[in-house]
Amino acid sequence: MSNVFEGKTVILGVTGGIACYKAAYLTSELVRSGADVHVIMTESACQFVQPLTFQTLSRNYVFTDTFDERDPQVVSHIDLADRADLVILAPATANIIGKLSSGIADDMLSTTLLATTAPVFIAPAMNGHMYEHPAVKRNLQTLESWGYHIIEPAEGMLACGYVGKGRLEEPHLILESVKRILSSGIKGNRDMKGIKVLVTAGATREKVDPVRFFTNRSTGKMGYAFAEAARDRGAEVILVSGKTSLEAPEGVELISVESAQEMYDAVMSRFDEMDVVVKAAAVADYRPAQVYGHKLKKGDGPLTIEMARTKDILKTLGERKKHQFLIGFAAESENVEENARRKIESKNADMIVANHILQDGAGFEGDTNIVTLFDRNGKICDLPMLSKRAVADRIWDEALSKGLGEGRL
Ligand code: CTP
């Protein structure tokens, strides 16, 4: 792996925990790798280690106070935030995790964190019960869904005497994780600049009459995560979405549709200009053959509604594609691999994301997913349970490594 730290401006945020001393080793390793390291310490971190330790190791001034403006030419926290290529938060206490996930900016470190657009790596360290607290778990999940990278703590003897999960990951392993993620193309790298992406998301609605429709359980979260991840990586994104309760990500062109036919029309009208289409939407395979103009009245006996087939959007794209890369989904409750392989062939897709919809932590409604990726040569990999945003980023990584965007200007 090449030295990704060479010549990079790194902000190391150090917060108040006993593991602060390990941040000294991190500083020293980063400097040895050629990085320009700027340490920001919170007030509580200064209770554990003196700023002078970090100043000596980094050969840079250590910031502890937002109002300590050394250079009248710049506003320090904005200047540092803008110059940073990456930020590492180690050790990260429950407090800074809570502040960042709530948008609180009340000291030099928390203001810099809100002001930076560089990728941020968070290595938590705390007592095992604190780490398991629902508030901390929720905050970490929120940060992860926004694209922050969490480097999980290790298990073992904690300073408080407990044995459990909460020990700061070993510094060399923190640097390994950062290197691995940086090398795989991440938020902040804008590695999808110049790529035109169309994502479909959510469920379609197939009308029966003015008050009733057929639909399914899709919430649109997976598709929206794809759109957001692509936008953050610099792509131009169109989101063709069925009705959802989600807010459209800023900077993405939203086309709202209801039925499978409307989704088909919207996708086809923009397909030629696209480089990649992600079919994350759960499209109805059938619609009522007849749509009633007035509310259907009940009778005494059972009601039979005749259903007609909708058009298969992905299949049509597969038939028409020229240079486009097609990513389809396979929502499966059984024979996942067999069905995914069949769908990649029958729809002429380049990649299929198979969803194990009956597994806990996968499929509809939740914030996480468990998927297996397939390309035309077979299975690529099984991904562990990840936030939908992390799943989207991993799939973009795969698609880029398989040639997506190679023809871009
Ligand atoms: N799809 C589509 N148009 C349809 C139905 C499905 O574009 N009318 C797309 C979905 O968006 C998804 C992929 O095809 O990317 C597979 O969808 P899925 O519902 O898993 O499979 P089906 O094609 O409906 O096949 P089956 O009914 O055999 O599961």
Short mmCIF file of C-alpha atoms and ligand atoms in Angstrom, two decimals:
data_model
loop_
_atom_site.label_atom_id
_atom_site.label_comp_id
_atom_site.label_asym_id
_atom_site.label_seq_id
_atom_site.Cartn_x
_atom_site.Cartn_y
_atom_site.Cartn_z
CA MET A 1 0.00 0.00 0.00
CA SER A 2 1.49 3.36 -0.98
CA ASN A 3 2.19 5.95 1.69
CA VAL A 4 -1.08 7.83 1.69
CA PHE A 5 0.07 10.23 4.45
CA GLU A 6 3.03 11.71 2.55
CA GLY A 7 2.57 15.48 2.16
CA LYS A 8 -0.93 15.40 3.70
CA THR A 9 -2.21 17.91 6.24
CA VAL A 10 -3.69 15.88 9.08
CA ILE A 11 -5.70 17.22 12.00
CA LEU A 12 -5.46 14.97 15.03
CA GLY A 13 -8.26 15.68 17.50
CA VAL A 14 -7.44 14.48 21.01
CA THR A 15 -10.21 14.34 23.63
CA GLY A 16 -10.11 13.59 27.33
CA GLY A 17 -9.57 9.92 28.05
CA ILE A 18 -6.74 7.92 29.51
CA ALA A 19 -5.93 6.68 25.99
CA CYS A 20 -4.63 10.21 25.19
CA TYR A 21 -1.10 8.95 25.64
CA LYS A 22 -1.59 6.64 22.63
CA ALA A 23 -2.32 9.72 20.51
CA ALA A 24 1.30 10.73 21.08
CA TYR A 25 2.39 7.57 19.24
CA LEU A 26 -0.10 8.32 16.46
CA THR A 27 1.36 11.81 16.07
CA SER A 28 4.87 10.46 15.88
CA GLU A 29 3.95 7.77 13.30
CA LEU A 30 2.08 10.26 11.12
CA VAL A 31 5.03 12.67 11.18
CA ARG A 32 7.39 9.82 10.28
CA SER A 33 5.12 9.03 7.31
CA GLY A 34 5.57 12.57 5.98
CA ALA A 35 2.33 14.14 7.21
CA ASP A 36 2.02 17.71 8.49
CA VAL A 37 0.19 17.04 11.76
CA HIS A 38 -1.84 19.67 13.60
CA VAL A 39 -3.10 18.56 16.99
CA ILE A 40 -6.21 20.04 18.57
CA MET A 41 -6.79 19.10 22.20
CA THR A 42 -9.90 19.56 24.31
CA GLU A 43 -9.61 21.02 27.80
CA SER A 44 -10.09 17.59 29.36
CA ALA A 45 -7.42 16.04 27.14
CA CYS A 46 -4.97 18.58 28.60
CA GLN A 47 -5.68 17.05 32.04
CA PHE A 48 -4.11 13.80 30.82
CA VAL A 49 -1.24 14.91 28.59
CA GLN A 50 0.49 18.27 28.19
CA PRO A 51 0.12 20.08 24.84
CA LEU A 52 3.92 20.35 24.85
CA THR A 53 4.14 16.57 24.22
CA PHE A 54 2.22 16.95 20.96
CA GLN A 55 3.93 20.18 20.02
CA THR A 56 7.33 18.51 20.33
CA LEU A 57 6.26 15.46 18.34
CA SER A 58 4.37 17.35 15.61
CA ARG A 59 6.63 20.43 15.49
CA ASN A 60 3.44 22.46 15.17
CA TYR A 61 1.57 24.67 17.58
CA VAL A 62 -1.12 22.70 19.48
CA PHE A 63 -4.56 24.32 19.54
CA THR A 64 -6.60 24.14 22.72
CA ASP A 65 -8.64 27.35 22.60
CA THR A 66 -10.90 28.67 19.81
CA PHE A 67 -10.07 32.26 20.73
CA ASP A 68 -6.32 31.82 20.72
CA GLU A 69 -5.92 33.51 17.34
CA ARG A 70 -2.17 33.49 16.66
CA ASP A 71 -2.28 34.63 13.07
CA PRO A 72 -4.32 37.79 12.43
CA GLN A 73 -4.55 36.90 8.72
CA VAL A 74 -6.81 33.88 9.31
CA VAL A 75 -9.54 32.49 11.55
CA SER A 76 -7.74 29.50 12.99
CA HIS A 77 -10.49 26.87 13.14
CA ILE A 78 -11.72 27.66 9.62
CA ASP A 79 -8.21 27.85 8.22
CA LEU A 80 -7.23 24.50 9.72
CA ALA A 81 -10.53 22.91 8.70
CA ASP A 82 -10.04 24.09 5.10
CA ARG A 83 -6.42 23.00 4.85
CA ALA A 84 -6.97 19.51 6.26
CA ASP A 85 -6.76 16.52 3.94
CA LEU A 86 -8.05 14.30 6.69
CA VAL A 87 -9.03 14.39 10.33
CA ILE A 88 -8.42 11.66 12.90
CA LEU A 89 -10.24 11.81 16.22
CA ALA A 90 -8.40 9.57 18.69
CA PRO A 91 -9.29 8.95 21.40
CA ALA A 92 -12.89 10.07 20.79
CA THR A 93 -14.94 10.29 23.98
CA ALA A 94 -18.71 9.78 24.22
CA ASN A 95 -18.87 13.56 24.70
CA ILE A 96 -17.26 14.60 21.39
CA ILE A 97 -19.25 11.90 19.57
CA GLY A 98 -22.45 13.32 21.09
CA LYS A 99 -21.48 16.88 20.22
CA LEU A 100 -20.56 16.14 16.62
CA SER A 101 -23.72 14.11 15.96
CA SER A 102 -25.81 16.97 17.40
CA GLY A 103 -23.98 19.77 15.60
CA ILE A 104 -22.63 21.38 18.78
CA ALA A 105 -19.60 23.63 18.30
CA ASP A 106 -18.39 25.03 21.62
CA ASP A 107 -14.62 24.65 21.54
CA MET A 108 -11.74 24.61 19.06
CA LEU A 109 -12.09 20.90 18.20
CA SER A 110 -15.88 20.77 17.80
CA THR A 111 -15.97 23.95 15.67
CA THR A 112 -13.19 22.65 13.43
CA LEU A 113 -15.04 19.35 13.02
CA LEU A 114 -18.18 21.12 11.81
CA ALA A 115 -16.19 23.36 9.50
CA THR A 116 -14.17 20.71 7.70
CA THR A 117 -15.21 18.87 4.55
CA ALA A 118 -12.24 16.49 4.77
CA PRO A 119 -12.87 12.82 5.60
CA VAL A 120 -13.03 12.24 9.35
CA PHE A 121 -11.97 9.02 11.12
CA ILE A 122 -13.30 8.50 14.63
CA ALA A 123 -11.64 6.06 17.04
CA PRO A 124 -13.84 5.89 20.17
CA ALA A 125 -12.46 4.96 23.60
CA MET A 126 -14.55 4.71 26.74
CA ASN A 127 -15.92 2.39 29.40
CA GLY A 128 -17.70 -0.66 27.92
CA HIS A 129 -21.10 0.27 29.38
CA MET A 130 -20.79 3.79 28.00
CA TYR A 131 -19.95 2.38 24.57
CA GLU A 132 -23.04 0.14 24.71
CA HIS A 133 -25.31 3.02 25.80
CA PRO A 134 -28.12 3.51 23.25
CA ALA A 135 -27.31 7.22 22.95
CA VAL A 136 -23.68 6.52 22.05
CA LYS A 137 -24.67 3.74 19.67
CA ARG A 138 -27.24 5.96 17.96
CA ASN A 139 -24.78 8.85 17.70
CA LEU A 140 -22.14 6.62 16.10
CA GLN A 141 -24.70 5.23 13.67
CA THR A 142 -25.78 8.75 12.75
CA LEU A 143 -22.19 9.79 12.13
CA GLU A 144 -21.55 6.68 10.06
CA SER A 145 -24.66 7.32 7.97
CA TRP A 146 -23.27 10.81 7.23
CA GLY A 147 -20.06 9.32 5.91
CA TYR A 148 -17.82 9.52 9.00
CA HIS A 149 -15.54 6.51 9.36
CA ILE A 150 -15.72 4.74 12.69
CA ILE A 151 -12.72 2.73 13.84
CA GLU A 152 -14.23 0.44 16.42
CA PRO A 153 -12.60 0.11 19.83
CA ALA A 154 -10.92 -3.14 20.84
CA GLU A 155 -11.95 -5.53 23.58
CA GLY A 156 -9.83 -6.10 26.66
CA MET A 157 -8.96 -4.72 30.07
CA LEU A 158 -10.16 -1.13 30.39
CA ALA A 159 -8.54 1.53 32.56
CA CYS A 160 -11.64 1.57 34.81
CA GLY A 161 -11.02 -2.07 35.74
CA TYR A 162 -13.75 -3.54 33.53
CA VAL A 163 -13.05 -6.05 30.80
CA GLY A 164 -15.05 -5.24 27.65
CA LYS A 165 -15.23 -3.37 24.38
CA GLY A 166 -14.11 0.22 24.65
CA ARG A 167 -10.31 0.25 24.53
CA LEU A 168 -8.87 2.59 21.91
CA GLU A 169 -7.81 0.52 18.91
CA GLU A 170 -4.01 0.09 18.79
CA PRO A 171 -2.47 3.14 17.04
CA HIS A 172 -0.81 1.10 14.27
CA LEU A 173 -4.19 -0.55 13.54
CA ILE A 174 -5.90 2.86 13.47
CA LEU A 175 -3.40 3.98 10.84
CA GLU A 176 -3.91 0.72 8.89
CA SER A 177 -7.68 1.31 8.80
CA VAL A 178 -7.26 4.92 7.71
CA LYS A 179 -4.84 3.85 4.95
CA ARG A 180 -7.14 1.09 3.74
CA ILE A 181 -10.16 3.38 3.54
CA LEU A 182 -8.19 6.24 1.97
CA SER A 183 -6.79 3.93 -0.68
CA SER A 184 -10.23 2.59 -1.57
CA GLY A 185 -11.65 5.95 -2.58
CA ILE A 186 -13.89 7.68 -0.08
CA LYS A 187 -15.95 10.71 0.70
CA GLY A 188 -13.72 13.69 0.18
CA ASN A 189 -11.81 12.07 -2.67
CA ARG A 190 -14.40 13.12 -5.23
CA ASP A 191 -13.46 10.02 -7.19
CA MET A 192 -16.81 10.09 -9.05
CA LYS A 193 -16.34 13.59 -10.46
CA GLY A 194 -17.59 13.72 -14.04
CA ILE A 195 -19.76 10.58 -13.69
CA LYS A 196 -23.48 10.90 -14.42
CA VAL A 197 -25.54 8.76 -12.09
CA LEU A 198 -29.23 7.88 -12.13
CA VAL A 199 -30.61 6.17 -9.04
CA THR A 200 -34.15 4.85 -8.63
CA ALA A 201 -35.48 4.52 -5.10
CA GLY A 202 -38.54 3.62 -3.08
CA ALA A 203 -41.73 1.77 -3.87
CA THR A 204 -44.06 2.34 -6.79
CA ARG A 205 -47.79 2.81 -6.25
CA GLU A 206 -50.24 1.12 -8.60
CA LYS A 207 -53.66 2.72 -8.44
CA VAL A 208 -56.90 0.76 -8.13
CA ASP A 209 -59.22 3.74 -7.77
CA PRO A 210 -58.92 7.33 -6.43
CA VAL A 211 -58.33 6.12 -2.84
CA ARG A 212 -56.55 2.76 -3.13
CA PHE A 213 -53.29 1.49 -4.48
CA PHE A 214 -50.94 -1.52 -4.40
CA THR A 215 -47.45 -0.88 -3.06
CA ASN A 216 -44.65 -2.60 -1.08
CA ARG A 217 -42.47 -2.07 1.99
CA SER A 218 -39.58 -0.20 0.36
CA THR A 219 -38.78 3.08 2.17
CA GLY A 220 -36.24 4.36 -0.34
CA LYS A 221 -33.40 4.50 2.24
CA MET A 222 -31.02 2.33 0.21
CA GLY A 223 -31.52 4.32 -3.00
CA TYR A 224 -31.21 7.67 -1.21
CA ALA A 225 -27.96 6.44 0.38
CA PHE A 226 -26.63 5.63 -3.11
CA ALA A 227 -27.58 9.08 -4.37
CA GLU A 228 -25.99 10.84 -1.39
CA ALA A 229 -22.78 8.82 -1.54
CA ALA A 230 -22.40 9.50 -5.28
CA ARG A 231 -23.05 13.22 -4.75
CA ASP A 232 -20.45 13.38 -1.95
CA ARG A 233 -17.94 11.72 -4.26
CA GLY A 234 -18.47 14.39 -6.89
CA ALA A 235 -20.95 12.71 -9.29
CA GLU A 236 -23.89 14.44 -10.98
CA VAL A 237 -26.93 12.66 -9.63
CA ILE A 238 -30.54 12.22 -10.72
CA LEU A 239 -32.82 10.50 -8.22
CA VAL A 240 -36.01 9.00 -9.63
CA SER A 241 -38.04 8.30 -6.54
CA GLY A 242 -41.35 6.76 -5.64
CA LYS A 243 -43.25 8.35 -2.73
CA THR A 244 -41.13 8.25 0.45
CA SER A 245 -40.96 10.14 3.72
CA LEU A 246 -37.31 11.00 3.06
CA GLU A 247 -36.00 14.43 2.23
CA ALA A 248 -34.28 14.67 -1.13
CA PRO A 249 -30.52 15.08 -0.67
CA GLU A 250 -29.36 18.58 -1.52
CA GLY A 251 -27.58 18.98 -4.81
CA VAL A 252 -29.36 16.02 -6.38
CA GLU A 253 -31.98 16.39 -9.15
CA LEU A 254 -35.17 14.78 -7.86
CA ILE A 255 -37.79 13.35 -10.21
CA SER A 256 -40.84 12.19 -8.22
CA VAL A 257 -42.91 9.39 -9.71
CA GLU A 258 -45.74 7.15 -8.56
CA SER A 259 -46.32 4.15 -10.79
CA ALA A 260 -43.95 1.70 -12.48
CA GLN A 261 -44.95 3.23 -15.83
CA GLU A 262 -44.01 6.76 -14.62
CA MET A 263 -40.70 5.44 -13.33
CA TYR A 264 -40.10 3.70 -16.65
CA ASP A 265 -40.79 6.93 -18.58
CA ALA A 266 -38.55 9.04 -16.30
CA VAL A 267 -35.64 6.59 -16.47
CA MET A 268 -35.87 6.11 -20.25
CA SER A 269 -35.99 9.85 -20.92
CA ARG A 270 -32.61 10.37 -19.20
CA PHE A 271 -30.86 7.06 -19.87
CA ASP A 272 -28.80 8.04 -22.91
CA GLU A 273 -26.88 10.78 -21.02
CA MET A 274 -26.09 8.53 -18.01
CA ASP A 275 -22.93 6.59 -17.16
CA VAL A 276 -24.53 4.39 -14.52
CA VAL A 277 -28.00 3.45 -13.36
CA VAL A 278 -28.73 1.97 -9.94
CA LYS A 279 -32.11 0.25 -9.79
CA ALA A 280 -32.64 0.25 -6.03
CA ALA A 281 -36.39 0.88 -6.38
CA ALA A 282 -38.84 -1.88 -5.55
CA VAL A 283 -40.88 -1.74 -8.74
CA ALA A 284 -44.29 -3.41 -8.87
CA ASP A 285 -44.35 -6.37 -11.24
CA TYR A 286 -48.12 -6.07 -11.61
CA ARG A 287 -50.67 -3.25 -11.71
CA PRO A 288 -54.46 -3.37 -11.71
CA ALA A 289 -55.52 -4.01 -15.32
CA GLN A 290 -58.27 -1.45 -14.89
CA VAL A 291 -58.03 1.80 -12.90
CA TYR A 292 -61.45 2.92 -11.69
CA GLY A 293 -62.28 6.64 -11.98
CA HIS A 294 -64.61 6.43 -8.96
CA LYS A 295 -64.22 4.75 -5.60
CA LEU A 296 -64.99 1.04 -5.90
CA LYS A 297 -68.08 0.13 -3.88
CA LYS A 298 -68.08 -3.06 -1.84
CA GLY A 299 -70.42 -5.91 -2.75
CA ASP A 300 -71.49 -8.99 -0.77
CA GLY A 301 -69.07 -11.47 -2.30
CA PRO A 302 -65.28 -11.52 -2.69
CA LEU A 303 -63.60 -9.05 -5.01
CA THR A 304 -61.26 -10.11 -7.78
CA ILE A 305 -58.91 -7.54 -9.27
CA GLU A 306 -57.25 -8.54 -12.49
CA MET A 307 -53.59 -7.58 -12.57
CA ALA A 308 -51.52 -6.85 -15.66
CA ARG A 309 -47.72 -7.01 -15.94
CA THR A 310 -45.72 -3.78 -15.71
CA LYS A 311 -42.68 -3.18 -17.86
CA ASP A 312 -39.38 -4.44 -16.46
CA ILE A 313 -37.28 -1.27 -16.37
CA LEU A 314 -33.92 -2.88 -15.67
CA LYS A 315 -34.45 -5.48 -18.38
CA THR A 316 -35.23 -2.77 -20.92
CA LEU A 317 -32.10 -0.85 -19.87
CA GLY A 318 -30.10 -4.05 -20.29
CA GLU A 319 -31.38 -4.38 -23.86
CA ARG A 320 -30.70 -0.73 -24.73
CA LYS A 321 -27.44 -0.07 -22.95
CA LYS A 322 -24.38 1.13 -24.83
CA HIS A 323 -21.61 2.30 -22.49
CA GLN A 324 -23.78 2.40 -19.36
CA PHE A 325 -22.98 0.42 -16.21
CA LEU A 326 -26.11 -1.18 -14.73
CA ILE A 327 -26.49 -2.05 -11.06
CA GLY A 328 -29.61 -4.00 -10.14
CA PHE A 329 -30.97 -5.34 -6.90
CA ALA A 330 -32.34 -8.76 -6.09
CA ALA A 331 -34.64 -8.78 -3.08
CA GLU A 332 -34.68 -12.43 -2.10
CA SER A 333 -36.05 -14.49 0.75
CA GLU A 334 -34.58 -17.82 -0.48
CA ASN A 335 -32.03 -19.18 -3.00
CA VAL A 336 -30.29 -15.81 -2.95
CA GLU A 337 -27.26 -16.76 -5.03
CA GLU A 338 -29.15 -18.72 -7.67
CA ASN A 339 -31.72 -15.94 -8.15
CA ALA A 340 -29.06 -13.22 -8.25
CA ARG A 341 -27.12 -15.09 -10.95
CA ARG A 342 -30.31 -15.58 -12.95
CA LYS A 343 -31.22 -11.88 -12.69
CA ILE A 344 -27.79 -10.62 -13.77
CA GLU A 345 -28.10 -12.74 -16.93
CA SER A 346 -31.74 -12.13 -17.73
CA LYS A 347 -31.46 -8.36 -17.22
CA ASN A 348 -28.00 -7.97 -18.77
CA ALA A 349 -26.82 -6.04 -15.68
CA ASP A 350 -23.17 -5.45 -14.74
CA MET A 351 -23.68 -5.95 -11.05
CA ILE A 352 -26.43 -7.33 -8.83
CA VAL A 353 -26.76 -6.47 -5.17
CA ALA A 354 -28.53 -9.37 -3.50
CA ASN A 355 -30.52 -8.49 -0.39
CA HIS A 356 -31.19 -11.19 2.17
CA ILE A 357 -34.53 -9.66 3.12
CA LEU A 358 -35.47 -12.06 5.93
CA GLN A 359 -32.20 -11.64 7.87
CA ASP A 360 -32.15 -9.29 10.89
CA GLY A 361 -30.42 -6.07 9.93
CA ALA A 362 -31.14 -6.47 6.19
CA GLY A 363 -33.76 -5.42 3.69
CA PHE A 364 -36.63 -2.98 3.98
CA GLU A 365 -37.19 -0.17 6.48
CA GLY A 366 -34.02 -0.46 8.61
CA ASP A 367 -30.91 1.72 8.48
CA THR A 368 -28.61 -1.24 7.85
CA ASN A 369 -28.33 -3.87 5.17
CA ILE A 370 -26.58 -7.19 4.57
CA VAL A 371 -25.83 -7.81 0.90
CA THR A 372 -23.86 -10.02 -1.43
CA LEU A 373 -22.43 -8.57 -4.65
CA PHE A 374 -22.34 -10.40 -7.96
CA ASP A 375 -20.92 -9.47 -11.33
CA ARG A 376 -21.12 -11.42 -14.58
CA ASN A 377 -18.29 -13.72 -13.45
CA GLY A 378 -20.10 -14.74 -10.27
CA LYS A 379 -19.95 -13.75 -6.65
CA ILE A 380 -17.69 -10.78 -5.79
CA CYS A 381 -18.10 -10.69 -2.00
CA ASP A 382 -20.40 -10.90 0.99
CA LEU A 383 -20.56 -7.59 2.86
CA PRO A 384 -21.12 -7.66 6.63
CA MET A 385 -24.03 -5.78 8.23
CA LEU A 386 -23.33 -2.10 7.43
CA SER A 387 -25.26 1.16 7.41
CA LYS A 388 -27.00 1.66 4.07
CA ARG A 389 -24.64 4.56 3.38
CA ALA A 390 -21.59 2.35 3.98
CA VAL A 391 -23.11 -0.34 1.70
CA ALA A 392 -23.55 2.29 -1.02
CA ASP A 393 -19.94 3.46 -0.69
CA ARG A 394 -18.62 -0.11 -0.87
CA ILE A 395 -20.65 -0.75 -4.02
CA TRP A 396 -19.41 2.48 -5.63
CA ASP A 397 -15.85 1.34 -4.79
CA GLU A 398 -16.52 -1.98 -6.57
CA ALA A 399 -18.17 -0.36 -9.59
CA LEU A 400 -15.23 2.07 -9.99
CA SER A 401 -12.74 -0.78 -9.75
CA LYS A 402 -14.70 -2.57 -12.51
CA GLY A 403 -14.34 0.28 -14.95
CA LEU A 404 -17.25 2.60 -14.17
CA GLY A 405 -16.34 6.10 -15.30
CA GLU A 406 -13.24 5.10 -17.27
CA GLY A 407 -14.45 6.92 -20.36
CA ARG A 408 -15.19 10.17 -18.54
CA LEU A 409 -13.51 13.37 -19.64
N1 CTP B 1 -37.04 -4.14 -11.65
C1 CTP B 1 -37.37 -3.24 -12.65
N2 CTP B 1 -38.63 -3.22 -13.17
C2 CTP B 1 -39.57 -4.08 -12.74
C3 CTP B 1 -39.26 -5.01 -11.70
C4 CTP B 1 -37.99 -5.02 -11.18
O1 CTP B 1 -36.51 -2.45 -13.06
N3 CTP B 1 -40.79 -4.02 -13.26
C5 CTP B 1 -35.67 -4.14 -11.13
C6 CTP B 1 -35.59 -3.80 -9.65
O2 CTP B 1 -35.46 -2.40 -9.45
C7 CTP B 1 -34.32 -4.54 -9.23
C8 CTP B 1 -34.30 -5.75 -10.13
O3 CTP B 1 -35.14 -5.41 -11.25
O4 CTP B 1 -33.16 -3.79 -9.46
C9 CTP B 1 -34.78 -7.03 -9.52
O5 CTP B 1 -36.02 -6.81 -8.88
P1 CTP B 1 -36.71 -7.96 -8.02
O6 CTP B 1 -38.03 -7.46 -7.53
O7 CTP B 1 -35.73 -8.53 -7.06
O8 CTP B 1 -36.90 -9.09 -9.11
P2 CTP B 1 -37.91 -9.29 -10.29
O9 CTP B 1 -37.26 -8.83 -11.56
O10 CTP B 1 -39.22 -8.67 -9.96
O11 CTP B 1 -37.98 -10.89 -10.37
P3 CTP B 1 -38.75 -11.94 -9.40
O12 CTP B 1 -40.18 -11.55 -9.44
O13 CTP B 1 -38.46 -13.23 -10.09
O14 CTP B 1 -38.10 -11.87 -8.05
#
